[in-house]
Amino acid sequence: MDLLPKTSEEFTKEEYWNEFFRKRKEVPFEWYGEYLELAELLHKYITVKDKLLIVGCGNSSLGPELFRFGIKNQTNIDISPVVIKQMKQSYPDVEFRVADVCNLEFEDSTFSAILDKGTFDALCPAPTKSSNTTENTAEEGHNSDLMLREISRVVGSRGRLLCVSLLQPHVASRLLSHFYSLGWMIRVHRCLDAERKTEERNTDNTFIFPVFMIVFTKISLPDGMKPLLEAGSMTNNKFTRFNNLDELLLYIKEQQNFAIVKRGLSRSFGDKEISMKLASGTTGEDRYSIFIVDVPQLLKNPVQKRFGIFIVPQGRETEWLFGSSEGRAQLAYQVGFTRLVVVHLMRGQQYHSLEDVQKELNDSLALLAPAIVTEKKIKAPVMTAGNDVGSRDIILEGHSEFSGDFVIEDVTCEGKLLRRLIFLNSPNVIQSEVELKHATKRQKLYKIPLTNTLSCQHHYIMLIGFGMLRHFFNCSEDNPGDVSCLLVGLGGGLLASFLINFMSMLKLTAVEIDSEIVKVANELFGLPKNEDRLQVVVNDGLKFIQSTEKKYNLILLDVDNKSQKEGLSCPPPEFLDASELEKMKHVMDPEKSILVINLVCRNEDLKLNYMQKIAKHFKFMCYYDVPDEVNRVIFCFHEVVSMISVDELSPLICKSIESVIRKNTTTTASCKESSGKSKRGRSGVSESKIKSSCFDGALDDADLISDSFKILTS
């Protein structure tokens, strides 16, 4: 399958284009290709039966070479008498005449084929803001319009114009728009042989811009029918079709952008990750997302370790190591390659095997290698995180008023079958995830969500709040009392389901703004529908808090921010406004309550600012930074509990963890209380690792977690 590169907008710099076109005046005419490099396409569209006109022939050998291979009925024209005289002397059997392409003396429909190599590029004016060139620009623009009018006139029905061009943006827009408006069929080819030959002749290391041949076919379309727009594959005889002219112009632009990126990558290593997509050359659909990562620390690598490829199996692109720029940089350093291309497989595409993917990517990714790797013809090693391409089954595609498009997909990762909710505005971020098991009922196979574990480490940390209620407020171990809990942000409902399953003393109210997501949670993620201890409210979380008269012992704030502009992923910034924090404090039980906030912010200054905002409303706070994640879980106490020092905090947190596991799960935990001092020298702290299958190892080491909590008081 042919792949079309689609680069990021940030690599299309106006300055680069301007510099290129300034230098272009010094570039020899051969940039557009000579006969041998263009012959395959020329003879595909020009036959011995054609009456051929070659415009702006100059001293090119195209006409004489075509004549030599049987295209005898041809006329070559140029506005320069000098060059026409030279060509007549050199090729007396070929017809050459002085003529102006903007004012042709031929009758209508005289020719069945016309060939132009670079003439329209020369006549078409580049856009300029300089006032002193306005007059010239207008005249040149008029000339290019006259050329198009004359060519359109002298080509007969079903005749063809072959235009060899660099298709600069202003050229492409004017040229293609003209013939599209006339209803002509348009087919675009890349002249790769011409580009390669020019590269070989390129002694001054000048950038070689892509060369195109556009074939326009004059046909009469029925009323209301759109012209056919196609681009030829670079590796086979298939064509990509486009729905409108904008799509075709974008394809051309992407080819040019990729050439710029490829050139830059071949010449040097950078310190900024570059991303682009590879689309199917047949369907135009995005097929691969690739990330080019350079590691400056490894510039002295041997050439065999200068370039490598890492293919991420389906479903694992959401992992930090593969799904974030920081993770990919670490991955490149770990595998030891100066440049690593990380490949994601796109949703909605079929991949049969790792070998097929590798074969499909070979040619495209080889273009991204540093020059030294290409020169020495070193084959890039291919690595992956598994033995195959993984599996992905999209079971639902939906749209939410609040979150945009989303998908529910089942993926297999490291032997587990997982169901995920993904919002497509953040395609590498898992919104909700649940493990599935297979079950058979009446000879029919079902996938059953397992709601006895959590997929997010920060959710386990938030549960420590239940233990804190008991130990920070000196509740009885035997009779802790019911806990009234408010969960803001339901998502797929995994946290809510877990709470209902394992917290027997809990009465839970879950607020979710998105009714579509509530439906997904009920139908696909196993959220209980008829449970007395669970109330699901479809409402804006802030509006609910403002209107409710109920008091809660525990408020869990786990709502994502739909806007990522300021780097705050969770919660939305309005939840952390002073007035809203006071409203949350108002619905907290004044005698025994904790507000737990899942704060996700990559900007450290912004994170500190929000921490200071929260601290103004709560005199005692402690927080925990989840390892290998961006999440900071903050515990805010309604009133000042008995003054707790840093030394006293850790044992209380440890007891809280043990309490949550021992008292609120159906699995017996292995917990040995020490009557003396622990290894860390504190009385009453567990020396053992707390293990319970329902907690999936998330709170295995209570001591380590408790030691990592920090206090913030006002």
XYZ file of C-alpha atoms in Angstrom:
714
model
C 0.000 0.000 0.000
C 1.278 3.451 -0.925
C 1.421 5.924 1.988
C 0.992 9.676 1.725
C 2.856 11.786 4.304
C 0.826 14.454 6.125
C 3.015 16.764 8.155
C 2.232 19.116 10.999
C 1.383 22.738 10.157
C 4.221 24.046 12.312
C 6.786 22.824 9.770
C 5.309 24.931 6.970
C 7.064 28.228 7.500
C 6.471 31.171 5.156
C 10.090 32.200 5.657
C 11.285 28.906 4.257
C 9.148 29.246 1.131
C 10.273 32.822 0.593
C 13.919 31.839 0.884
C 13.424 28.934 -1.492
C 11.816 31.033 -4.205
C 14.468 33.723 -3.884
C 17.104 31.073 -4.589
C 15.085 29.491 -7.356
C 16.143 32.214 -9.811
C 19.662 30.779 -9.729
C 18.587 27.166 -10.246
C 19.111 25.630 -13.698
C 16.152 24.704 -15.867
C 16.976 21.001 -15.469
C 15.313 21.043 -12.038
C 12.089 20.176 -13.810
C 13.550 17.014 -15.277
C 14.803 15.896 -18.663
C 13.360 13.409 -21.127
C 14.679 10.213 -19.533
C 13.250 11.099 -16.128
C 9.859 12.103 -17.549
C 9.589 9.549 -20.342
C 7.382 7.021 -18.526
C 4.675 9.575 -17.814
C 5.036 11.355 -21.152
C 4.431 8.174 -23.163
C 1.574 7.191 -20.877
C -0.402 10.246 -21.987
C 1.048 11.182 -25.409
C 0.738 8.707 -28.298
C 2.040 8.634 -31.873
C -1.465 9.566 -33.071
C -1.512 12.826 -31.127
C -1.011 16.250 -32.606
C 1.290 17.762 -29.984
C 2.048 21.365 -29.064
C 5.026 22.057 -26.757
C 4.864 25.563 -25.286
C 7.855 27.529 -24.005
C 10.157 24.867 -25.425
C 13.396 26.830 -24.889
C 16.403 24.640 -25.614
C 14.872 21.552 -24.002
C 15.413 18.206 -25.710
C 11.901 16.987 -24.859
C 10.452 17.684 -28.310
C 13.310 16.135 -30.294
C 13.401 13.059 -28.023
C 9.647 12.536 -28.401
C 10.082 12.970 -32.158
C 12.792 10.311 -32.139
C 10.406 7.897 -30.409
C 7.566 8.353 -32.888
C 5.745 11.546 -31.860
C 6.288 13.151 -35.295
C 3.246 15.421 -35.478
C 4.441 18.106 -33.103
C 5.013 21.843 -32.962
C 7.448 23.505 -30.543
C 6.977 27.212 -29.778
C 8.901 29.826 -27.785
C 8.769 33.604 -27.584
C 12.548 33.872 -28.123
C 13.671 34.029 -31.793
C 17.230 33.271 -30.684
C 16.434 29.932 -29.118
C 14.084 28.955 -31.957
C 16.871 29.600 -34.468
C 19.270 27.466 -32.416
C 16.794 24.603 -32.151
C 15.984 24.648 -35.876
C 19.667 24.323 -36.655
C 20.127 21.490 -34.152
C 16.941 19.591 -35.090
C 15.967 20.392 -38.699
C 13.340 17.618 -38.865
C 11.368 18.959 -35.894
C 9.000 21.925 -36.262
C 9.999 24.992 -34.225
C 8.392 28.411 -34.522
C 8.371 31.737 -32.707
C 5.042 32.240 -30.960
C 3.541 33.757 -27.845
C 1.635 31.250 -25.684
C -0.553 34.121 -24.483
C -1.686 34.866 -28.057
C -1.668 31.682 -30.124
C -2.394 31.872 -33.854
C -3.825 28.340 -34.037
C -7.474 27.555 -34.637
C -9.723 26.235 -31.870
C -9.269 22.544 -30.994
C -6.135 22.244 -33.160
C -4.187 19.946 -30.820
C -4.968 16.697 -29.010
C -2.079 17.150 -26.558
C -0.141 20.102 -25.140
C 3.033 19.869 -23.071
C 4.298 22.624 -20.769
C 7.425 22.261 -18.639
C 7.814 25.257 -16.357
C 6.309 27.937 -18.600
C 3.211 28.526 -16.495
C 5.414 28.610 -13.365
C 7.427 31.408 -14.976
C 4.386 33.427 -16.022
C 2.354 33.003 -12.841
C 3.170 35.839 -10.427
C 4.121 35.104 -6.858
C 2.111 37.129 -4.319
C 3.886 40.267 -3.170
C 3.150 43.052 -0.689
C 5.618 45.465 -2.251
C 3.800 48.501 -3.617
C 6.430 49.277 -6.246
C 5.888 45.896 -7.960
C 2.103 46.032 -8.102
C 1.995 47.063 -11.729
C 4.341 44.307 -12.922
C 2.561 41.698 -10.834
C -0.784 42.605 -12.341
C 0.637 42.338 -15.866
C 2.247 38.960 -15.187
C -0.957 37.686 -13.626
C -2.776 38.789 -16.761
C -0.271 36.865 -18.907
C -0.787 33.620 -16.968
C -4.555 34.004 -17.351
C -4.134 34.576 -21.082
C -1.967 31.458 -21.328
C -4.641 29.333 -19.649
C -7.328 30.804 -21.890
C -5.359 30.099 -25.056
C -4.444 26.550 -24.075
C -8.045 25.801 -23.160
C -9.084 27.050 -26.588
C -6.630 25.179 -28.810
C -7.053 21.773 -27.098
C -9.668 19.576 -28.718
C -12.375 17.582 -26.966
C -10.880 14.802 -24.800
C -7.474 16.337 -25.456
C -4.872 16.679 -22.710
C -2.600 19.272 -21.198
C 0.511 17.895 -19.484
C 1.987 20.506 -17.179
C 5.314 19.868 -15.413
C 5.456 22.203 -12.428
C 6.777 22.738 -8.911
C 3.203 23.711 -8.002
C 4.100 26.507 -5.650
C 0.944 27.457 -3.694
C 0.060 30.435 -5.887
C 0.701 28.377 -9.044
C -1.292 25.371 -7.858
C -4.260 27.485 -6.825
C -4.496 29.428 -10.096
C -3.714 26.520 -12.418
C -5.978 23.899 -10.865
C -8.831 26.302 -10.134
C -8.984 27.355 -13.791
C -9.396 23.860 -15.221
C -11.580 22.687 -12.339
C -13.998 25.516 -13.127
C -14.099 24.297 -16.752
C -14.939 20.764 -15.620
C -11.716 19.156 -16.869
C -10.472 15.940 -15.285
C -7.353 16.556 -13.168
C -4.741 13.928 -12.334
C -1.542 14.710 -10.390
C 1.674 12.651 -10.515
C 4.962 13.029 -8.623
C 7.969 12.942 -10.945
C 10.225 10.995 -8.591
C 12.821 10.075 -11.217
C 13.298 13.755 -12.062
C 13.782 14.566 -8.379
C 16.321 11.759 -7.888
C 18.323 12.774 -10.946
C 18.403 16.371 -9.800
C 19.600 15.214 -6.359
C 22.498 13.408 -8.047
C 23.460 16.544 -9.972
C 23.041 18.762 -6.937
C 26.585 19.834 -6.111
C 25.752 22.872 -3.940
C 23.441 20.974 -1.578
C 20.459 23.121 -2.613
C 17.043 21.914 -1.518
C 15.276 19.887 -4.230
C 11.591 20.711 -4.374
C 9.016 18.108 -5.462
C 8.272 18.015 -9.197
C 4.739 17.268 -10.373
C 3.151 16.431 -13.684
C -0.500 17.445 -13.823
C -2.607 15.891 -16.563
C -5.715 17.903 -17.472
C -8.236 16.168 -19.745
C -10.828 18.261 -21.578
C -14.208 16.602 -21.189
C -17.812 17.810 -21.175
C -19.569 16.922 -17.951
C -23.333 16.538 -17.475
C -24.950 19.333 -15.482
C -24.331 19.034 -11.747
C -21.472 16.520 -12.084
C -18.166 17.384 -10.412
C -14.836 16.974 -12.237
C -12.774 13.900 -11.391
C -9.778 14.710 -9.163
C -7.017 12.115 -8.673
C -3.423 11.703 -7.557
C -1.340 8.838 -8.832
C 0.418 6.504 -6.438
C 4.183 6.772 -6.212
C 4.670 2.992 -6.100
C 1.848 1.385 -8.089
C -0.854 2.079 -10.653
C -3.561 2.993 -8.140
C -5.060 6.446 -7.689
C -6.356 8.413 -4.741
C -9.556 10.330 -5.441
C -10.507 13.615 -3.823
C -13.949 15.008 -3.091
C -13.089 18.602 -3.887
C -10.301 20.872 -5.042
C -9.305 21.866 -1.503
C -8.489 18.236 -0.691
C -6.273 17.942 -3.769
C -4.493 21.210 -2.980
C -3.919 19.958 0.573
C -2.423 16.726 -0.800
C 0.032 18.754 -2.899
C 0.912 20.949 0.058
C 1.533 17.902 2.260
C 3.898 16.449 -0.350
C 5.852 19.694 -0.323
C 5.819 19.948 3.475
C 7.119 16.417 3.786
C 9.942 17.213 1.378
C 10.938 20.121 3.624
C 10.864 17.972 6.755
C 12.702 15.131 5.035
C 15.413 17.498 3.875
C 15.853 18.937 7.354
C 15.974 15.496 8.953
C 18.583 14.223 6.514
C 20.931 17.110 7.249
C 20.869 17.365 11.036
C 19.481 16.114 14.342
C 17.101 18.306 16.312
C 15.939 18.655 19.883
C 12.213 18.908 19.143
C 9.914 16.000 18.393
C 8.347 16.059 14.928
C 5.007 14.381 14.287
C 3.146 13.554 11.113
C 0.633 11.103 9.750
C 0.903 8.612 6.919
C -2.346 8.219 5.015
C -3.458 5.423 2.727
C -2.645 6.274 -0.878
C -5.809 4.444 -1.916
C -8.455 5.737 0.482
C -6.802 8.891 1.828
C -7.579 7.762 5.399
C -5.001 8.299 8.149
C -3.228 4.984 8.674
C -0.183 5.655 10.869
C 0.776 8.389 13.283
C 4.545 8.726 13.542
C 6.789 10.639 15.929
C 10.418 11.414 15.077
C 12.519 11.688 18.224
C 16.163 12.788 18.231
C 18.437 12.236 21.232
C 21.297 14.797 21.165
C 23.149 12.877 23.909
C 23.618 9.983 21.468
C 25.090 11.942 18.550
C 28.347 9.969 18.809
C 26.567 6.660 18.264
C 28.029 4.311 15.646
C 26.151 4.612 12.369
C 24.270 1.345 13.030
C 22.620 3.017 16.050
C 21.777 6.315 14.370
C 18.283 5.330 13.177
C 15.686 2.907 14.491
C 11.937 2.245 14.263
C 9.612 1.332 17.131
C 6.108 0.030 16.322
C 3.603 0.402 19.159
C 0.947 -2.364 19.211
C -2.689 -1.307 19.046
C -4.043 -0.304 22.441
C -0.669 0.561 23.951
C -0.342 4.002 22.392
C -2.005 5.422 25.514
C 0.860 4.335 27.777
C 3.056 7.191 28.976
C 6.181 5.728 27.363
C 4.544 5.747 23.924
C 1.766 8.348 24.222
C 3.665 11.390 25.513
C 6.592 13.314 24.069
C 8.481 12.925 27.359
C 7.890 9.180 27.338
C 9.005 8.792 23.729
C 12.173 10.747 24.462
C 12.889 8.347 27.310
C 12.102 5.369 25.080
C 14.578 6.573 22.435
C 17.260 6.984 25.080
C 16.525 3.559 26.596
C 16.786 1.689 23.291
C 19.880 3.733 22.450
C 19.123 5.250 19.039
C 20.108 8.757 18.019
C 16.904 9.023 16.004
C 13.900 6.857 16.797
C 10.688 6.832 14.771
C 7.787 5.780 17.010
C 4.794 4.446 15.066
C 1.177 4.386 16.284
C -1.420 2.293 14.449
C -4.578 4.320 13.799
C -8.106 3.500 14.929
C -10.456 2.191 12.257
C -7.654 0.579 10.209
C -6.954 -3.130 9.740
C -3.471 -4.566 10.343
C -2.896 -8.242 9.667
C 0.573 -8.822 11.071
C 3.681 -7.077 12.320
C 5.505 -8.199 9.190
C 2.871 -6.608 6.943
C 3.075 -3.332 8.869
C 6.850 -3.319 8.636
C 6.767 -3.996 4.898
C 4.205 -1.252 4.360
C 6.248 1.311 6.298
C 9.700 0.472 4.929
C 9.867 2.903 2.008
C 8.200 5.838 3.763
C 10.215 5.647 6.983
C 13.502 5.145 5.153
C 13.066 8.716 3.870
C 13.362 9.984 7.455
C 16.809 8.516 8.080
C 19.880 10.757 8.523
C 21.960 11.155 5.371
C 24.822 9.006 6.681
C 22.445 6.073 7.255
C 21.053 6.420 3.724
C 24.494 6.747 2.145
C 25.779 3.593 3.826
C 22.538 1.738 2.972
C 22.044 0.582 6.553
C 18.687 -1.050 7.175
C 16.918 0.379 10.195
C 16.183 -2.158 12.961
C 12.502 -2.476 13.886
C 11.494 -2.879 17.540
C 8.121 -3.331 19.208
C 6.554 -3.773 22.638
C 5.009 -7.161 21.871
C 4.962 -10.079 19.496
C 2.219 -8.774 17.212
C 0.283 -5.680 16.201
C -2.233 -6.163 19.010
C -5.972 -6.047 18.521
C -8.509 -3.254 18.613
C -12.250 -3.691 18.243
C -14.264 -0.471 18.114
C -17.652 -1.382 19.560
C -19.192 2.092 19.610
C -18.553 5.440 17.936
C -20.511 8.273 19.491
C -20.790 11.997 19.893
C -21.249 13.987 23.058
C -22.463 17.561 23.318
C -19.794 18.248 25.921
C -16.870 16.011 24.916
C -17.186 15.772 21.133
C -16.606 12.517 19.271
C -15.669 9.457 21.294
C -15.109 5.741 20.790
C -15.510 2.681 22.967
C -12.898 0.118 22.014
C -11.850 -3.307 23.242
C -8.107 -3.889 23.117
C -5.800 -6.691 24.165
C -2.794 -5.497 26.169
C -0.246 -7.781 27.817
C -2.699 -10.665 27.898
C -5.628 -8.634 29.272
C -8.808 -7.753 27.415
C -9.642 -4.117 28.203
C -12.521 -1.825 27.316
C -11.705 1.860 26.973
C -13.524 5.141 26.570
C -11.487 7.525 24.420
C -12.400 11.111 23.583
C -11.005 11.739 20.101
C -9.914 15.279 20.911
C -7.277 13.531 23.090
C -6.832 10.211 21.247
C -3.889 9.016 23.366
C -5.591 9.582 26.716
C -7.747 6.877 28.321
C -10.814 8.486 29.848
C -12.070 5.238 31.436
C -10.894 1.632 31.338
C -12.256 -1.682 32.612
C -10.948 -5.220 32.304
C -13.264 -7.711 30.601
C -13.803 -11.428 31.073
C -15.552 -13.841 28.743
C -18.719 -15.578 29.889
C -21.083 -17.936 28.130
C -24.837 -17.805 28.544
C -27.185 -19.999 26.514
C -24.299 -20.860 24.189
C -23.630 -17.193 23.477
C -20.305 -15.552 24.342
C -20.403 -12.310 26.325
C -17.813 -9.815 27.548
C -18.402 -8.963 31.198
C -16.803 -5.833 32.781
C -14.822 -6.616 35.948
C -15.599 -3.840 38.423
C -13.629 -5.285 41.355
C -10.407 -3.492 40.349
C -9.465 0.006 39.255
C -7.284 0.890 36.291
C -6.014 4.235 37.614
C -3.512 4.503 40.442
C -4.895 7.892 41.492
C -8.320 6.332 42.118
C -6.797 3.980 44.696
C -5.105 6.929 46.364
C -8.406 8.820 46.495
C -9.920 5.862 48.371
C -7.519 6.498 51.238
C -9.950 9.272 52.142
C -12.282 6.633 53.623
C -9.572 5.472 55.982
C -8.689 9.068 56.831
C -12.258 9.697 57.964
C -11.847 6.908 60.511
C -8.351 7.598 61.812
C -8.117 11.380 61.509
C -11.446 11.894 63.276
C -10.970 9.171 65.913
C -13.969 7.081 64.837
C -14.592 3.684 66.354
C -12.948 0.830 64.481
C -15.983 -1.377 65.028
C -18.637 1.218 64.199
C -17.313 3.852 61.817
C -20.843 4.818 60.736
C -22.229 5.386 57.254
C -20.298 7.571 54.854
C -22.117 9.973 52.589
C -20.013 10.463 49.472
C -20.318 12.832 46.506
C -18.418 11.900 43.335
C -18.176 14.708 40.762
C -17.221 13.269 37.379
C -18.543 9.796 36.584
C -16.816 8.988 33.294
C -17.133 5.284 32.570
C -18.236 4.728 36.163
C -15.380 2.466 37.282
C -14.677 4.372 40.486
C -18.398 4.518 41.332
C -18.840 0.779 40.691
C -15.802 -0.070 42.808
C -17.048 2.088 45.675
C -20.471 0.438 45.655
C -18.954 -3.053 45.444
C -16.439 -2.701 48.269
C -17.570 0.101 50.568
C -20.548 -1.431 52.343
C -21.104 1.594 54.588
C -21.178 3.969 51.602
C -24.068 6.010 50.209
C -22.899 7.493 46.908
C -24.172 10.364 44.772
C -22.399 10.577 41.393
C -22.805 13.726 39.298
C -22.051 13.663 35.564
C -22.768 16.511 33.172
C -22.950 14.266 30.108
C -26.023 12.038 29.739
C -24.388 10.221 26.821
C -21.488 9.144 29.044
C -23.883 7.986 31.789
C -25.540 5.758 29.196
C -22.142 4.364 28.181
C -21.238 3.686 31.829
C -24.472 1.744 32.397
C -24.495 -0.266 29.193
C -20.819 -0.940 28.483
C -18.794 -0.440 31.680
C -20.896 -2.316 34.242
C -22.173 0.599 36.332
C -25.048 -0.762 38.496
C -28.434 0.494 37.265
C -30.656 -0.430 40.199
C -28.665 0.081 43.369
C -30.199 1.696 46.436
C -26.870 3.088 47.636
C -26.068 4.761 44.285
C -27.751 7.851 42.854
C -26.575 9.134 39.468
C -27.456 12.755 38.729
C -27.078 14.274 35.258
C -26.090 17.848 36.001
C -23.249 20.322 35.975
C -21.169 19.524 39.064
C -20.930 23.152 40.177
C -24.668 23.725 39.775
C -25.418 20.576 41.765
C -23.129 21.646 44.614
C -24.770 25.059 44.665
C -28.299 23.624 44.808
C -27.947 20.599 47.109
C -28.881 20.856 50.778
C -27.208 17.591 51.715
C -23.976 17.392 53.722
C -21.249 14.951 52.665
C -18.470 13.249 54.578
C -16.398 12.757 51.468
C -16.360 14.694 48.181
C -14.319 13.167 45.359
C -13.567 15.700 42.632
C -12.484 13.736 39.533
C -13.806 15.742 36.597
C -11.740 16.370 33.462
C -11.212 19.746 31.832
C -12.542 19.869 28.262
C -10.189 22.722 27.409
C -6.439 22.046 27.502
C -5.327 25.593 26.675
C -3.681 26.454 29.972
C -2.242 23.024 30.697
C -4.789 22.051 33.373
C -6.316 18.663 32.541
C -8.302 18.124 35.744
C -10.415 19.714 37.150
C -11.760 22.618 35.041
C -10.312 25.862 36.467
C -13.721 27.177 37.564
C -13.882 24.386 40.162
C -10.872 25.990 41.848
C -12.281 29.512 41.969
C -12.587 30.955 45.461
C -16.398 31.109 45.402
C -16.730 27.514 44.186
C -14.307 26.163 46.775
C -16.394 27.872 49.459
C -19.545 26.263 48.053
C -17.889 22.841 48.206
C -16.825 23.539 51.760
C -20.418 24.496 52.584
C -21.767 21.042 51.578
C -19.102 19.223 53.627
C -20.116 17.780 57.013
C -18.594 20.277 59.487
C -17.819 17.529 62.016
C -16.222 14.907 59.777
C -15.465 15.518 56.096
C -12.711 15.587 53.497
C -12.600 17.021 49.974
C -10.377 14.941 47.664
C -9.220 16.682 44.476
C -7.539 14.944 41.548
C -5.325 17.726 40.190
C -3.675 17.096 36.815
C -1.446 19.957 35.677
C 1.812 19.771 33.706
C 2.786 23.390 34.309
C 4.583 23.519 37.668
C 4.033 27.253 38.177
C 0.338 26.856 37.436
C 0.127 23.851 39.748
C 1.685 25.861 42.595
C -0.761 28.684 41.943
C -3.746 26.338 42.262
C -2.340 24.742 45.398
C -2.079 28.203 46.976
C -5.667 28.983 45.955
C -6.971 25.804 47.595
C -4.899 26.372 50.754
C -6.648 29.701 51.372
C -9.890 27.820 52.063
C -8.624 24.778 53.971
C -6.373 25.135 57.002
C -5.096 21.586 56.744
C -4.231 19.741 53.517
C -2.055 16.804 52.601
C -1.273 15.574 49.124
C 0.344 12.742 47.197
C 2.031 12.849 43.784
C 1.265 9.615 41.944
C 4.529 8.073 40.639
C 4.937 8.024 36.831
C 1.755 10.073 36.441
C 0.935 13.775 36.429
C -1.824 13.333 39.026
C -1.591 15.042 42.405
C -4.276 13.845 44.839
C -5.091 16.526 47.425
C -6.958 15.834 50.688
C -8.612 18.964 52.120
C -10.058 18.793 55.654
C -13.132 20.846 56.548
C -11.936 21.780 60.007
C -8.573 21.654 61.702
C -8.026 18.161 62.943
C -5.790 17.746 65.977
C -2.550 19.371 64.914
C -0.605 16.758 62.952
C 3.107 16.908 62.355
C 4.956 15.381 59.446
C 6.116 12.550 61.714
C 2.556 11.819 62.830
C 1.080 12.017 59.326
C 2.779 8.968 57.857
C 1.581 6.428 60.491
C -1.972 7.765 60.191
C -1.906 7.468 56.401
C -0.533 3.943 56.713
C -3.342 2.990 59.099
C -5.852 4.584 56.731
C -4.618 2.422 53.844
C -4.729 -0.736 55.921
C -8.176 0.169 57.186
C -9.578 0.632 53.692
C -8.274 -2.746 52.584
C -9.098 -4.755 55.732
C -12.507 -3.392 56.598
C -14.041 -2.715 53.209
C -13.153 -5.613 50.911
C -14.247 -9.210 50.666
C -10.641 -10.317 50.339
C -8.607 -10.996 53.465
C -5.526 -8.852 53.529
C -2.228 -10.011 54.881
C -1.506 -7.470 57.570
C 0.757 -7.920 60.545
C 0.713 -5.173 63.159
C 3.935 -4.615 65.036
C 3.792 -4.150 68.811
C 7.121 -2.449 68.797
C 8.905 -0.157 66.357
C 8.852 -0.787 62.607
C 11.905 -0.825 60.391
C 11.508 2.931 60.102
C 11.463 3.305 63.917
C 7.786 4.260 64.380
C 5.401 2.539 66.764
C 2.388 0.760 65.335
C 3.352 0.934 61.639
C 2.918 -2.156 59.465
C 6.149 -3.807 58.376
C 4.480 -5.985 55.737
C 3.313 -5.130 52.288
C -0.479 -4.942 52.184
C -1.762 -7.149 49.383
C -5.316 -7.672 48.175
C -6.482 -8.882 44.779
C -9.201 -6.262 44.473
C -6.603 -3.522 44.860
C -4.494 -5.096 42.123
C -1.243 -4.243 43.864
C -1.956 -0.507 43.755
C -1.523 -0.099 47.527
C 0.914 -2.957 48.079
C 3.403 -0.916 50.047
C 1.465 1.149 52.584
C 4.671 2.382 54.241
C 6.128 3.745 51.008
C 2.903 5.518 50.042
C 2.375 7.000 53.485
C 5.941 8.328 53.592
C 5.356 10.153 50.289
C 2.473 12.304 51.571
C 3.188 15.972 52.177
C 1.420 18.449 54.483
C 0.286 21.914 53.497
C -1.196 24.102 56.230
C -2.320 27.707 56.290
